[in-house]
């Protein structure tokens, strides 16, 4: 780590000048931030010299690992050659074209067009607008409503925060937009009825979705959006038969399926994309995060040939597609993505995600699967979560005011590993870089085991009894 940082000065300057995202404003202003200075592989080090294994991969996005010079080299070359030029008015650049070719080749056969942006939020924003644009061109402008799911996460812009199904992203912002509705959370462990099988649970949720569509009016519903595995809402894996049942309903009512692959895409589930793991046939796909492993802000939103054909034909009367961003198809970002894909492919990191991810889940199950305060350990490959419970037998949750997940994560962090608390789901989440080794997986499990038991061993009687969630 460089020794030239004056950590105290930087913290004071930060508190004086920066409004942090997704942070308690008063806490950062008084305590200052933690300043990350360097990273290598699966580890990051802050300006105070504290080194930790990043078990969350930044924000679910650091797929290839930190400190890869190949990405910087590719970005420098692209910057030296051009640096930037817009893609409005039919302009393009070689990096955008080459990346689009490479990405489309990994899509289902019916999806062959991509729109570039800068974040997962703007990808979902763009697809929401395209739903409206597409239905308007079809003579069905009233098909504007988008159905999302409770506890889903799809971004933080006005539109994508509305799609997000977490109350904290709506409170005091006047959201969600009236066009957005939220259907049932597909968490079988917490929401399944006694004696109800996973398939029965999925069928019930599909019926609830159809009931909502009929109540709203099928002629007013344009799309349904879902993550293959729900990320920030709790790392919720789909129950058996869920997506087939849902897709049958959508097809019946002429409703598009937007698959949000921002977290699941580019190898995190041990395959290129989550829709391949869960047999989803989407009409639109949102990606970001792992497309560059966070080295550059870039998103890629994909649309089906049927949608593209309607947009193409509509241009004869409407002219230009009136949507876009200054940085759409940025040549430096596209070059970073190309180098990122090279590493994923050449080093078989997706295969490693499947293999080491399975080992990590198995090890976690052996270490904590039978604990009285662990309800389930869920996830797939390099993403997962430990469900905390006051009483696993009665499925009684902890009172969220005690912040048990956050306390566990803090204790684990002191042992050298970063996990992430998910307060809404009262869970401890992980999504390490895809380059994680078995030895590093062991380190993750060991720290979790020790930190978890430390917190659980010090719970007060009031905290132990739980009050439900």
Tab-separated table of C-alpha atoms in Angstrom, residues 75-275:
chain	number	residue	atom	x	y	z
A	75	UNK	CA	-8.478	1.521	-21.578
A	76	UNK	CA	-5.235	3.425	-22.185
A	77	UNK	CA	-5.048	2.175	-25.754
A	78	UNK	CA	-8.651	3.202	-26.400
A	79	UNK	CA	-8.041	6.577	-24.767
A	80	UNK	CA	-4.901	7.169	-26.835
A	81	UNK	CA	-6.699	6.227	-30.054
A	82	UNK	CA	-9.866	8.280	-29.525
A	83	UNK	CA	-10.902	8.771	-25.923
A	84	UNK	CA	-14.475	9.712	-26.750
A	85	UNK	CA	-16.955	10.512	-29.460
A	86	UNK	CA	-20.721	10.281	-29.161
A	87	UNK	CA	-22.901	7.630	-30.818
A	88	UNK	CA	-25.885	9.870	-31.582
A	89	UNK	CA	-27.028	10.424	-35.163
A	90	UNK	CA	-25.733	7.068	-36.402
A	91	UNK	CA	-22.148	7.488	-35.192
A	92	UNK	CA	-20.224	4.520	-33.805
A	93	UNK	CA	-16.713	3.344	-32.960
A	94	UNK	CA	-14.818	0.078	-33.496
A	95	UNK	CA	-14.849	-0.924	-29.800
A	96	UNK	CA	-18.640	-0.596	-29.544
A	97	UNK	CA	-19.163	-2.637	-32.710
A	98	UNK	CA	-16.775	-5.408	-31.657
A	99	UNK	CA	-18.264	-5.602	-28.171
A	100	UNK	CA	-21.814	-5.719	-29.528
A	101	UNK	CA	-20.878	-8.615	-31.833
A	102	UNK	CA	-19.327	-10.502	-28.972
A	103	UNK	CA	-22.224	-9.939	-26.568
A	104	UNK	CA	-25.011	-10.713	-29.013
A	105	UNK	CA	-23.306	-14.038	-29.788
A	106	UNK	CA	-23.956	-15.000	-26.128
A	107	UNK	CA	-27.643	-14.067	-26.245
A	108	UNK	CA	-30.594	-16.316	-27.147
A	109	UNK	CA	-31.185	-16.656	-30.902
A	110	UNK	CA	-34.129	-14.231	-30.878
A	111	UNK	CA	-32.133	-11.390	-29.285
A	112	UNK	CA	-29.715	-9.626	-31.633
A	113	UNK	CA	-29.731	-5.934	-30.739
A	114	UNK	CA	-28.044	-4.079	-27.868
A	115	UNK	CA	-28.218	-0.534	-26.483
A	116	UNK	CA	-25.292	0.718	-24.379
A	117	UNK	CA	-25.475	2.950	-21.322
A	118	UNK	CA	-23.564	3.506	-18.094
A	119	UNK	CA	-25.316	1.603	-15.282
A	120	UNK	CA	-27.814	-1.082	-14.431
A	121	UNK	CA	-30.262	1.625	-13.408
A	122	UNK	CA	-30.142	3.300	-16.802
A	123	UNK	CA	-30.378	-0.089	-18.548
A	124	UNK	CA	-33.673	-0.795	-16.797
A	125	UNK	CA	-34.781	2.799	-17.349
A	126	UNK	CA	-34.063	2.427	-21.063
A	127	UNK	CA	-35.930	-0.863	-21.332
A	128	UNK	CA	-38.927	0.603	-19.514
A	129	UNK	CA	-39.046	3.448	-22.035
A	130	UNK	CA	-38.646	1.002	-24.927
A	131	UNK	CA	-41.645	-0.967	-23.622
A	132	UNK	CA	-43.695	2.225	-23.843
A	133	UNK	CA	-42.246	3.188	-27.215
A	134	UNK	CA	-42.806	-0.294	-28.642
A	135	UNK	CA	-46.403	-0.532	-27.486
A	136	UNK	CA	-47.135	2.974	-28.748
A	137	UNK	CA	-45.855	1.998	-32.178
A	138	UNK	CA	-48.057	-1.112	-32.063
A	139	UNK	CA	-51.098	1.067	-31.486
A	140	UNK	CA	-51.343	0.019	-27.833
A	141	UNK	CA	-50.098	3.118	-25.961
A	142	UNK	CA	-52.160	2.169	-22.887
A	143	UNK	CA	-49.921	-0.874	-22.235
A	144	UNK	CA	-47.649	1.117	-19.910
A	145	UNK	CA	-47.757	-0.639	-16.550
A	146	UNK	CA	-44.697	-2.625	-15.476
A	147	UNK	CA	-45.110	-5.369	-12.891
A	148	UNK	CA	-42.121	-5.931	-10.629
A	149	UNK	CA	-41.884	-7.950	-7.410
A	150	UNK	CA	-41.821	-7.093	-3.741
A	151	UNK	CA	-38.258	-6.916	-2.418
A	152	UNK	CA	-36.773	-6.753	-5.936
A	153	UNK	CA	-33.878	-4.442	-6.744
A	154	UNK	CA	-33.658	-2.821	-10.177
A	155	UNK	CA	-31.869	0.494	-9.561
A	156	UNK	CA	-32.226	3.947	-8.042
A	157	UNK	CA	-33.265	6.367	-10.793
A	158	UNK	CA	-36.859	7.589	-10.624
A	159	UNK	CA	-38.053	4.812	-12.943
A	160	UNK	CA	-35.765	2.014	-11.768
A	161	UNK	CA	-36.269	2.869	-8.081
A	162	UNK	CA	-39.982	2.490	-8.757
A	163	UNK	CA	-39.276	-0.966	-10.188
A	164	UNK	CA	-37.288	-1.730	-7.040
A	165	UNK	CA	-39.568	-3.324	-4.456
A	166	UNK	CA	-37.821	-2.102	-1.308
A	167	UNK	CA	-39.668	0.505	0.752
A	168	UNK	CA	-36.509	2.405	1.720
A	169	UNK	CA	-35.999	3.368	-1.933
A	170	UNK	CA	-39.524	4.820	-2.124
A	171	UNK	CA	-39.894	6.533	1.243
A	172	UNK	CA	-39.670	10.348	1.091
A	173	UNK	CA	-39.149	10.247	-2.700
A	174	UNK	CA	-42.816	10.026	-3.655
A	175	UNK	CA	-42.258	6.686	-5.375
A	176	UNK	CA	-43.107	4.333	-6.967
A	177	UNK	CA	-44.479	5.801	-10.188
A	178	UNK	CA	-48.129	4.950	-10.761
A	179	UNK	CA	-47.183	2.813	-13.777
A	180	UNK	CA	-45.311	0.332	-11.570
A	181	UNK	CA	-46.993	-2.440	-9.582
A	182	UNK	CA	-45.422	-5.099	-7.349
A	183	UNK	CA	-46.487	-8.715	-7.130
A	184	UNK	CA	-45.625	-11.425	-4.611
A	185	UNK	CA	-42.132	-12.165	-3.306
A	186	UNK	CA	-41.066	-15.648	-4.525
A	187	UNK	CA	-39.324	-16.700	-1.312
A	188	UNK	CA	-40.541	-20.209	-0.609
A	189	UNK	CA	-38.844	-20.480	2.798
A	190	UNK	CA	-40.590	-17.417	4.231
A	191	UNK	CA	-43.749	-17.180	2.110
A	192	UNK	CA	-44.689	-20.810	1.448
A	193	UNK	CA	-47.750	-22.119	3.259
A	194	UNK	CA	-47.604	-25.198	5.533
A	195	UNK	CA	-47.702	-28.343	3.411
A	196	UNK	CA	-47.307	-26.380	0.174
A	197	UNK	CA	-44.696	-27.779	-2.230
A	198	UNK	CA	-42.359	-25.483	-4.154
A	199	UNK	CA	-44.269	-26.200	-7.363
A	200	UNK	CA	-47.581	-25.450	-5.658
A	201	UNK	CA	-46.087	-22.242	-4.278
A	202	UNK	CA	-44.935	-21.253	-7.774
A	203	UNK	CA	-48.353	-22.015	-9.222
A	204	UNK	CA	-49.990	-19.889	-6.528
A	205	UNK	CA	-47.693	-16.954	-7.272
A	206	UNK	CA	-48.397	-17.283	-10.990
A	207	UNK	CA	-52.131	-17.142	-10.216
A	208	UNK	CA	-51.588	-14.075	-8.033
A	209	UNK	CA	-49.679	-12.447	-10.894
A	210	UNK	CA	-52.486	-13.220	-13.323
A	211	UNK	CA	-55.071	-11.925	-10.850
A	212	UNK	CA	-53.141	-8.656	-10.675
A	213	UNK	CA	-52.934	-8.428	-14.468
A	214	UNK	CA	-56.668	-9.017	-14.816
A	215	UNK	CA	-57.455	-6.506	-12.056
A	216	UNK	CA	-55.268	-3.858	-13.680
A	217	UNK	CA	-56.515	-4.758	-17.161
A	218	UNK	CA	-54.253	-6.804	-19.481
A	219	UNK	CA	-54.567	-4.047	-22.075
A	220	UNK	CA	-52.730	-1.708	-19.644
A	221	UNK	CA	-49.820	-4.008	-18.660
A	222	UNK	CA	-46.733	-3.793	-20.863
A	223	UNK	CA	-44.032	-5.814	-19.116
A	224	UNK	CA	-42.958	-7.910	-16.153
A	225	UNK	CA	-39.412	-7.514	-14.768
A	226	UNK	CA	-37.468	-10.019	-12.658
A	227	UNK	CA	-33.941	-10.945	-11.622
A	228	UNK	CA	-33.073	-14.647	-12.122
A	229	UNK	CA	-31.846	-14.601	-8.508
A	230	UNK	CA	-32.966	-11.579	-6.516
A	231	UNK	CA	-29.839	-9.742	-5.328
A	232	UNK	CA	-30.114	-6.899	-2.815
A	233	UNK	CA	-33.583	-8.071	-1.786
A	234	UNK	CA	-32.125	-11.141	-0.107
A	235	UNK	CA	-30.441	-13.364	-2.722
A	236	UNK	CA	-33.764	-15.141	-3.234
A	237	UNK	CA	-33.539	-18.128	-5.587
A	238	UNK	CA	-36.620	-18.992	-7.662
A	239	UNK	CA	-38.689	-21.896	-6.366
A	240	UNK	CA	-39.235	-24.952	-8.543
A	241	UNK	CA	-41.362	-24.208	-11.609
A	242	UNK	CA	-41.601	-20.474	-10.902
A	243	UNK	CA	-40.369	-18.979	-14.151
A	244	UNK	CA	-42.173	-21.472	-16.452
A	245	UNK	CA	-45.433	-20.719	-14.632
A	246	UNK	CA	-44.888	-16.956	-14.804
A	247	UNK	CA	-43.901	-16.987	-18.473
A	248	UNK	CA	-47.062	-18.878	-19.376
A	249	UNK	CA	-49.133	-16.083	-17.829
A	250	UNK	CA	-47.137	-13.349	-19.582
A	251	UNK	CA	-47.460	-14.979	-22.988
A	252	UNK	CA	-51.209	-15.395	-22.515
A	253	UNK	CA	-51.655	-11.661	-21.918
A	254	UNK	CA	-49.147	-10.255	-24.468
A	255	UNK	CA	-46.778	-8.976	-21.778
A	256	UNK	CA	-43.030	-8.606	-22.298
A	257	UNK	CA	-40.507	-10.235	-19.933
A	258	UNK	CA	-37.581	-8.027	-18.898
A	259	UNK	CA	-34.814	-10.152	-17.375
A	260	UNK	CA	-32.594	-8.086	-15.066
A	261	UNK	CA	-29.174	-9.755	-15.303
A	262	UNK	CA	-27.260	-6.849	-13.753
A	263	UNK	CA	-26.107	-9.003	-10.819
A	264	UNK	CA	-26.479	-12.502	-12.264
A	265	UNK	CA	-24.808	-11.885	-15.625
A	266	UNK	CA	-21.262	-12.545	-16.773
A	267	UNK	CA	-20.550	-15.685	-14.815
A	268	UNK	CA	-21.789	-15.157	-11.276
A	269	UNK	CA	-24.135	-18.136	-11.485
A	270	UNK	CA	-21.528	-20.415	-13.050
A	271	UNK	CA	-22.893	-19.721	-16.545
A	272	UNK	CA	-22.750	-16.652	-18.725
A	273	UNK	CA	-26.244	-15.502	-17.744
A	274	UNK	CA	-28.927	-16.392	-15.236
A	275	UNK	CA	-31.630	-16.873	-17.858
